[in-house]
Coordinates of C-alpha atoms in Angstrom, one line a residue:
X1 CA -38.3 -19.1 71.2
X2 CA -35.3 -19.4 68.8
X3 CA -33.4 -22.6 68.5
X4 CA -29.7 -22.7 67.7
X5 CA -28.4 -25.7 65.9
X6 CA -24.9 -26.7 64.8
X7 CA -23.9 -29.1 62.1
X8 CA -20.3 -30.3 61.8
X9 CA -20.6 -32.1 58.4
X10 CA -19.6 -30.2 55.3
X11 CA -22.0 -31.3 52.6
X12 CA -21.4 -28.4 50.1
X13 CA -19.2 -25.4 49.5
X14 CA -21.5 -23.0 51.4
X15 CA -21.7 -25.0 54.6
X16 CA -18.8 -23.3 56.4
X17 CA -20.4 -19.9 56.0
X18 CA -23.8 -20.9 57.4
X19 CA -22.7 -23.7 59.8
X20 CA -24.3 -21.9 62.8
X21 CA -27.5 -19.9 62.3
X22 CA -30.7 -18.9 64.2
X23 CA -33.8 -20.3 62.6
X24 CA -37.4 -19.7 63.6
X25 CA -39.9 -22.4 63.1
X26 CA -42.4 -20.1 61.3
X27 CA -39.7 -19.3 58.6
X28 CA -39.6 -22.9 57.5
X29 CA -41.9 -24.0 54.7
X30 CA -44.1 -27.1 55.1
X31 CA -42.1 -28.9 52.4
X32 CA -38.9 -28.5 54.3
X33 CA -40.5 -29.5 57.6
X34 CA -41.9 -32.7 56.0
X35 CA -38.5 -33.6 54.5
X36 CA -37.2 -37.0 55.8
X37 CA -34.2 -39.0 54.7
X38 CA -34.9 -42.3 53.0
X39 CA -33.7 -45.1 55.3
X40 CA -33.3 -48.5 53.9
X41 CA -33.4 -51.4 56.3
X42 CA -30.6 -54.0 55.9
X43 CA -32.6 -56.6 57.7
X44 CA -35.8 -58.1 56.4
X45 CA -38.9 -58.4 58.5
X46 CA -38.5 -61.8 60.1
X47 CA -39.7 -61.4 63.7
X48 CA -41.2 -58.7 65.9
X49 CA -37.9 -58.3 67.6
X50 CA -36.2 -57.4 64.4
X51 CA -39.1 -55.0 63.5
X52 CA -38.7 -53.1 66.8
X53 CA -34.9 -52.9 66.2
X54 CA -35.6 -51.4 62.8
X55 CA -38.0 -48.8 64.2
X56 CA -35.5 -47.8 66.9
X57 CA -32.7 -47.5 64.3
X58 CA -35.0 -45.2 62.2
X59 CA -35.8 -43.0 65.2
X60 CA -32.1 -42.6 66.1
X61 CA -31.2 -41.8 62.5
X62 CA -34.0 -39.2 62.2
X63 CA -32.9 -37.5 65.4
X64 CA -29.3 -37.5 64.2
X65 CA -30.0 -35.9 60.8
X66 CA -32.8 -33.5 61.8
X67 CA -30.4 -30.6 62.8
X68 CA -28.6 -30.9 59.5
X69 CA -31.9 -30.7 57.6
X70 CA -32.7 -27.4 59.4
X71 CA -29.3 -26.0 58.6
X72 CA -29.4 -27.0 55.0
X73 CA -32.8 -25.4 54.6
X74 CA -31.6 -22.2 56.2
X75 CA -28.5 -22.1 53.9
X76 CA -30.7 -22.5 50.8
X77 CA -32.9 -19.6 51.9
X78 CA -29.9 -17.4 52.4
X79 CA -28.5 -18.2 49.0
X80 CA -31.8 -17.4 47.4
X81 CA -31.8 -14.0 49.2
X82 CA -28.3 -13.2 48.0
X83 CA -29.3 -14.1 44.4
X84 CA -32.3 -11.8 44.6
X85 CA -30.1 -8.9 45.9
X86 CA -27.6 -9.4 43.0
X87 CA -30.5 -9.3 40.4
X88 CA -31.9 -6.1 42.0
X89 CA -28.4 -4.5 41.8
X90 CA -28.0 -5.4 38.2
X91 CA -31.5 -4.1 37.4
X92 CA -30.8 -0.8 39.0
X93 CA -27.4 -0.5 37.2
X94 CA -29.3 -0.8 33.9
X95 CA -27.1 -3.6 32.5
X96 CA -25.1 -6.7 33.1
X97 CA -21.5 -6.3 34.2
X98 CA -19.0 -7.7 31.7
X99 CA -15.8 -9.4 32.7
X100 CA -12.6 -7.7 31.5
X101 CA -10.5 -9.9 29.1
X102 CA -6.7 -9.3 29.0
X103 CA -5.5 -8.8 25.4
X104 CA -3.2 -11.6 24.1
X105 CA 0.3 -11.0 22.8
X106 CA 0.6 -10.7 19.0
X107 CA 2.1 -13.7 17.4
X108 CA 5.5 -13.4 15.6
X109 CA 7.4 -15.5 13.0
X110 CA 5.9 -18.7 11.8
X111 CA 3.1 -18.6 14.4
X112 CA 1.8 -15.4 12.8
X113 CA 1.3 -17.2 9.4
X114 CA -2.3 -18.3 8.6
X115 CA -3.2 -21.9 8.9
X116 CA -3.0 -24.1 5.8
X117 CA -6.7 -24.4 5.6
X118 CA -7.1 -20.6 5.7
X119 CA -4.5 -19.8 3.0
X120 CA -5.7 -18.8 -0.4
X121 CA -4.2 -19.7 -3.7
X122 CA -4.3 -17.9 -7.0
X123 CA -6.6 -19.0 -9.8
X124 CA -3.5 -20.0 -11.9
X125 CA -2.1 -22.2 -9.2
X126 CA -5.5 -23.9 -8.5
X127 CA -5.8 -24.7 -12.3
X128 CA -2.3 -26.2 -12.7
X129 CA -2.7 -28.1 -9.4
X130 CA -5.3 -30.2 -11.1
X131 CA -2.7 -31.6 -13.5
X132 CA -1.3 -33.9 -10.9
X133 CA -2.6 -36.1 -8.1
X134 CA -1.5 -35.1 -4.6
X135 CA 0.0 -38.3 -3.2
X136 CA 0.7 -40.2 -6.4
X137 CA 4.3 -41.1 -7.2
X138 CA 5.4 -40.4 -10.8
X139 CA 8.3 -41.7 -12.9
X140 CA 11.0 -39.3 -14.0
X141 CA 9.9 -38.8 -17.6
X142 CA 6.2 -38.2 -16.7
X143 CA 7.2 -35.9 -13.8
X144 CA 9.5 -33.7 -15.9
X145 CA 7.0 -33.3 -18.7
X146 CA 4.3 -32.4 -16.1
X147 CA 6.7 -29.9 -14.5
X148 CA 7.2 -28.0 -17.8
X149 CA 3.4 -27.7 -18.1
X150 CA 3.0 -26.2 -14.6
X151 CA 5.7 -23.5 -15.3
X152 CA 3.4 -21.1 -17.1
X153 CA 4.2 -17.7 -15.6
X154 CA 5.4 -14.7 -17.5
X155 CA 9.0 -15.2 -16.5
X156 CA 11.3 -18.2 -16.9
X157 CA 11.0 -20.2 -13.7
X158 CA 13.8 -22.2 -12.1
X159 CA 13.2 -25.9 -11.4
X160 CA 14.2 -27.4 -8.1
X161 CA 14.7 -30.8 -6.6
X162 CA 13.9 -31.5 -2.9
X163 CA 15.2 -34.7 -1.3
X164 CA 14.0 -35.7 2.2
X165 CA 16.7 -37.9 3.6
X166 CA 16.8 -40.1 6.7
X167 CA 19.5 -38.0 8.5
X168 CA 19.7 -35.7 11.5
X169 CA 22.2 -32.9 10.8
X170 CA 22.6 -32.0 14.5
X171 CA 25.0 -35.0 14.7
X172 CA 28.4 -34.5 13.0
X173 CA 28.3 -37.9 11.3
X174 CA 25.0 -37.2 9.7
X175 CA 25.7 -33.8 8.1
X176 CA 25.6 -33.5 4.3
X177 CA 27.3 -30.7 2.4
X178 CA 28.8 -31.1 -1.1
X179 CA 28.8 -29.9 -4.6
X180 CA 27.5 -31.3 -7.9
X181 CA 28.5 -30.4 -11.5
X182 CA 25.3 -30.1 -13.6
X183 CA 26.3 -31.2 -17.1
X184 CA 23.8 -28.9 -18.8
X185 CA 24.4 -25.9 -16.5
X186 CA 22.0 -24.0 -14.3
X187 CA 20.8 -21.5 -16.9
X188 CA 22.0 -18.6 -14.7
X189 CA 24.9 -16.2 -15.1
X190 CA 27.2 -16.6 -12.1
X191 CA 29.4 -13.7 -11.0
X192 CA 32.6 -15.0 -9.5
X193 CA 35.0 -13.0 -7.2
X194 CA 38.5 -14.2 -6.4
X195 CA 40.7 -13.4 -3.4
X196 CA 44.4 -14.2 -4.0
X197 CA 47.9 -12.9 -3.5
X198 CA 51.4 -13.5 -4.7
X199 CA 53.0 -17.0 -4.9
X200 CA 55.7 -18.4 -2.6
X201 CA 58.3 -15.6 -2.6
X202 CA 61.1 -17.8 -1.3
X203 CA 60.8 -20.1 -4.3
X204 CA 60.3 -17.3 -6.9
X205 CA 63.2 -15.1 -5.7
X206 CA 65.7 -17.8 -5.0
X207 CA 67.2 -18.8 -1.6
X208 CA 70.2 -16.4 -1.7
X209 CA 68.1 -13.3 -2.5
X210 CA 65.5 -14.2 0.1
X211 CA 68.1 -14.6 2.8
X212 CA 69.5 -11.1 2.0
X213 CA 66.0 -9.6 2.3
X214 CA 65.2 -11.4 5.6
X215 CA 68.5 -10.5 7.2
X216 CA 68.0 -6.8 6.4
X217 CA 69.4 -6.4 2.9
X218 CA 70.2 -3.2 1.1
X219 CA 67.8 -0.7 -0.4
X220 CA 68.3 -2.3 -3.8
X221 CA 67.2 -5.7 -2.5
X222 CA 64.0 -4.1 -1.1
X223 CA 63.3 -2.4 -4.3
X224 CA 63.7 -5.6 -6.3
X225 CA 61.4 -7.3 -3.7
X226 CA 58.7 -4.7 -4.4
X227 CA 59.0 -5.1 -8.1
X228 CA 58.8 -8.9 -7.8
X229 CA 55.7 -8.6 -5.5
X230 CA 53.9 -6.5 -8.0
X231 CA 54.8 -8.8 -10.8
X232 CA 53.7 -11.9 -9.0
X233 CA 50.4 -10.3 -7.9
X234 CA 49.9 -9.2 -11.4
X235 CA 50.4 -12.7 -12.7
X236 CA 47.9 -14.2 -10.2
X237 CA 45.4 -11.5 -11.0
X238 CA 45.8 -12.0 -14.8
X239 CA 45.5 -15.7 -14.4
X240 CA 42.2 -15.4 -12.6
X241 CA 40.9 -12.8 -15.0
X242 CA 41.8 -15.0 -18.0
X243 CA 39.9 -17.9 -16.4
X244 CA 36.7 -15.8 -16.4
X245 CA 36.6 -14.2 -12.9
X246 CA 34.5 -11.1 -12.7
X247 CA 36.3 -9.6 -9.7
X248 CA 39.9 -10.2 -8.6
X249 CA 41.6 -8.6 -5.6
X250 CA 43.4 -9.1 -2.3
X251 CA 43.2 -6.9 0.8
X252 CA 41.6 -4.1 -1.2
X253 CA 38.7 -6.4 -2.1
X254 CA 38.4 -7.5 1.6
X255 CA 38.0 -3.8 2.6
X256 CA 35.4 -3.3 0.0
X257 CA 33.4 -6.3 1.3
X258 CA 33.6 -4.9 4.8
X259 CA 32.2 -1.7 3.4
X260 CA 29.1 -3.5 2.1
X261 CA 30.2 -4.5 -1.4
X262 CA 28.4 -7.7 -2.3
X263 CA 28.1 -7.7 -6.1
X264 CA 29.1 -11.4 -6.7
X265 CA 27.5 -14.8 -6.4
X266 CA 30.6 -16.9 -5.5
X267 CA 33.7 -16.0 -3.7
X268 CA 36.8 -18.1 -4.3
X269 CA 39.9 -17.7 -2.2
X270 CA 43.4 -19.2 -2.2
X271 CA 44.5 -21.0 1.1
X272 CA 47.0 -18.2 1.9
X273 CA 44.2 -15.7 2.0
X274 CA 42.0 -17.5 4.5
X275 CA 43.5 -15.9 7.7
X276 CA 42.5 -12.5 6.3
X277 CA 39.1 -13.8 5.0
X278 CA 38.3 -15.0 8.5
X279 CA 37.4 -11.4 9.5
X280 CA 34.5 -11.6 6.9
X281 CA 32.8 -14.5 8.6
X282 CA 30.0 -12.4 10.1
X283 CA 29.3 -10.8 6.8
X284 CA 29.7 -13.7 4.3
X285 CA 28.4 -16.5 6.6
X286 CA 24.7 -15.6 6.8
X287 CA 24.7 -15.1 3.0
X288 CA 26.3 -18.5 2.3
X289 CA 29.3 -16.9 0.5
X290 CA 32.0 -17.8 3.0
X291 CA 34.8 -19.8 1.2
X292 CA 34.9 -23.4 2.3
X293 CA 37.0 -26.3 1.1
X294 CA 34.0 -28.7 1.1
X295 CA 32.2 -26.3 -1.2
X296 CA 35.3 -26.1 -3.5
X297 CA 35.7 -22.4 -3.0
X298 CA 39.1 -22.7 -1.2
X299 CA 41.6 -24.1 -3.7
X300 CA 45.0 -23.6 -5.1
X301 CA 43.8 -24.3 -8.7
X302 CA 41.8 -21.1 -9.0
X303 CA 41.3 -21.3 -12.9
X304 CA 39.7 -24.7 -12.6
X305 CA 37.3 -23.6 -9.8
X306 CA 36.2 -20.6 -11.8
X307 CA 35.5 -22.7 -14.8
X308 CA 33.4 -25.3 -12.8
X309 CA 31.2 -22.6 -11.2
X310 CA 30.8 -20.9 -14.5
X311 CA 29.7 -24.1 -16.2
X312 CA 27.1 -25.1 -13.5
X313 CA 28.7 -26.3 -10.3
X314 CA 26.1 -26.1 -7.5
X315 CA 26.7 -26.3 -3.8
X316 CA 24.0 -27.9 -1.6
X317 CA 23.6 -28.9 2.0
X318 CA 20.9 -30.5 4.2
X319 CA 18.9 -28.2 6.3
X320 CA 18.0 -28.8 10.0
X321 CA 15.1 -31.1 9.0
X322 CA 17.3 -33.3 6.8
X323 CA 16.0 -32.0 3.4
X324 CA 18.3 -31.1 0.5
X325 CA 17.2 -28.4 -1.9
X326 CA 19.0 -28.3 -5.3
X327 CA 18.2 -26.1 -8.3
X328 CA 18.9 -28.1 -11.5
X329 CA 18.0 -25.8 -14.4
X330 CA 15.4 -23.6 -15.9
X331 CA 11.9 -24.3 -17.2
X332 CA 12.9 -23.5 -20.7
X333 CA 15.4 -26.4 -20.8
X334 CA 14.5 -29.4 -22.9
X335 CA 13.2 -32.5 -21.0
X336 CA 16.4 -34.4 -21.8
X337 CA 18.6 -31.7 -20.3
X338 CA 16.5 -31.5 -17.2
X339 CA 16.6 -35.3 -16.9
X340 CA 20.4 -35.3 -17.1
X341 CA 20.8 -32.6 -14.5
X342 CA 18.4 -34.3 -12.1
X343 CA 20.1 -37.6 -12.3
X344 CA 23.4 -35.9 -11.6
X345 CA 21.9 -34.3 -8.5
X346 CA 20.5 -37.7 -7.4
X347 CA 23.8 -39.5 -7.9
X348 CA 25.7 -36.8 -6.0
X349 CA 23.4 -37.0 -3.0
X350 CA 23.7 -40.8 -3.0
X351 CA 27.5 -40.7 -3.3
X352 CA 27.9 -38.3 -0.4
X353 CA 25.7 -40.3 2.0
X354 CA 26.9 -39.5 5.5
X355 CA 28.5 -42.3 7.5
X356 CA 26.1 -41.9 10.3
X357 CA 23.0 -42.4 8.2
X358 CA 21.1 -45.6 9.2
X359 CA 18.2 -47.4 7.7
X360 CA 16.4 -46.3 4.6
X361 CA 18.3 -43.3 3.3
X362 CA 15.8 -41.9 0.8
X363 CA 12.4 -41.0 2.4
X364 CA 10.9 -39.0 -0.4
X365 CA 11.8 -36.9 -3.5
X366 CA 9.9 -34.0 -5.1
X367 CA 10.5 -31.7 -8.1
X368 CA 8.8 -28.4 -8.8
X369 CA 9.1 -25.1 -10.6
X370 CA 9.5 -21.8 -8.7
X371 CA 5.8 -21.0 -8.8
X372 CA 4.3 -24.4 -9.3
X373 CA 3.1 -27.4 -7.2
X374 CA 5.4 -30.2 -6.1
X375 CA 5.4 -33.5 -8.0
X376 CA 6.3 -36.6 -6.0
X377 CA 8.8 -39.0 -7.5
X378 CA 9.1 -42.8 -7.2
X379 CA 12.4 -43.0 -5.3
X380 CA 13.0 -46.7 -6.3
X381 CA 12.5 -46.0 -10.0
X382 CA 14.6 -42.8 -9.7
X383 CA 17.6 -44.6 -8.2
X384 CA 17.5 -47.4 -10.7
X385 CA 16.9 -45.1 -13.8
X386 CA 19.3 -45.3 -16.6
X387 CA 19.6 -42.7 -19.3
X388 CA 18.7 -43.7 -22.9
X389 CA 21.6 -44.2 -25.2
X390 CA 20.6 -41.3 -27.4
X391 CA 20.8 -38.8 -24.5

C-alpha cells in the first residue's frame, strides 16, 4: 500500500516541486530509513520523572519530523534521476552545450586607449627616462639642463611648462586666461592676420560735410565720400602692413575665412569689426583663433599688438582640470634664455591669480620637451628664484 505524505516546511529550493509525492517503502534505502534527527535534551537527568518526560519529548519530535524525512529522501532521489537524464542527453548529443555570450559594444574615445601598464615606449624614450627620477623635485637650473639633454630627436623640439593650479574653471571667479610676453621669443614664426576698416568718418570729413552726406547730399558729396573711404581704408591697411602683418583685410577677408581660408596663426581685429567677426565664431572658436580682448587680439592699437605677437607674446588659459600649458621656447635656446622665459611665464600665472582661488595656489609644476619625459619642479624654489645679475 502506498502512503501519501505532505510537508509544509520549505527547507530548500526544490521543496515546492516535490512537496506532495507517493513513496513506496521498498524504494527507500536502509540509510534513509535509519536517519534520525539529533535531539538534545535541555534538562539533565535528575529524576525518573524528568527522564520519562525527555523520552516522551523525543517520541513526539520523531513523529513530527518523520514525514519530512520521507519527503526529503524522495526529493533527493528525484533530483538524482533528473541529473542522470541530463547526462544521458549530453552524451547522446556528442558534446556539452555552450552558453551564448552577447558581444560587448566597442569602446570609444579615451576608454579605447590602452591602460598605462599596457602602453609601450620607444627605446629612445626609455633611455632618456633614466636621466631623471620620477617623483623627485628639481631646482630650475638642474631641470633646464636636464631638459636639454632629453631633447635628442632629429628635429628641434619645443619646450613646455605645465602648471597645476588649485582652481576649478567651471566657476567664473576661478577662470584663468591671460597673455605673457616672452622676453626671448618663442622661436616660431607667427603669421598674423588683421581685420580692420576706415577710421571715424565724421571726424575725418568734418561735421559740415558729414551732415550733407547724411541728409542726402549731392552726387559730388557721395563721390568725395567714396574717395575718402578708399583713402582711409588704404591708410589703415598700410599701417598694419608696415607693422608686420602678413594679411590685412576687411569684409573680403571675412568671406575668405568663411570659405575655409585659415593660413594664419593669430587674428587681430579692431573693435569696429567685431559685429562682423561674430559670424565667424563657429569657425574660429574651436581653433582658438577668435579675437578676444583678454587675449589682446581686439585692440585699437593694431601696430603694437602685431609687434607683441611677432616678438613672442603667448596666450594661455587653464583647461577644465585647472592645468595651464605654456610653450616657452625651443630646445636649441640657451639655458639662460629658457630660464628667462620660464620665469616670465611663472610670474604671469602668479600675477593673474583668479579672485576665487583659495588655499595653496600652486599644486605642482613640470617642464618637458615635446617628445621627452616631464621633470618636476620645486614650486617653492621656483617662486622665490631670482635671476643672476649677468643674465
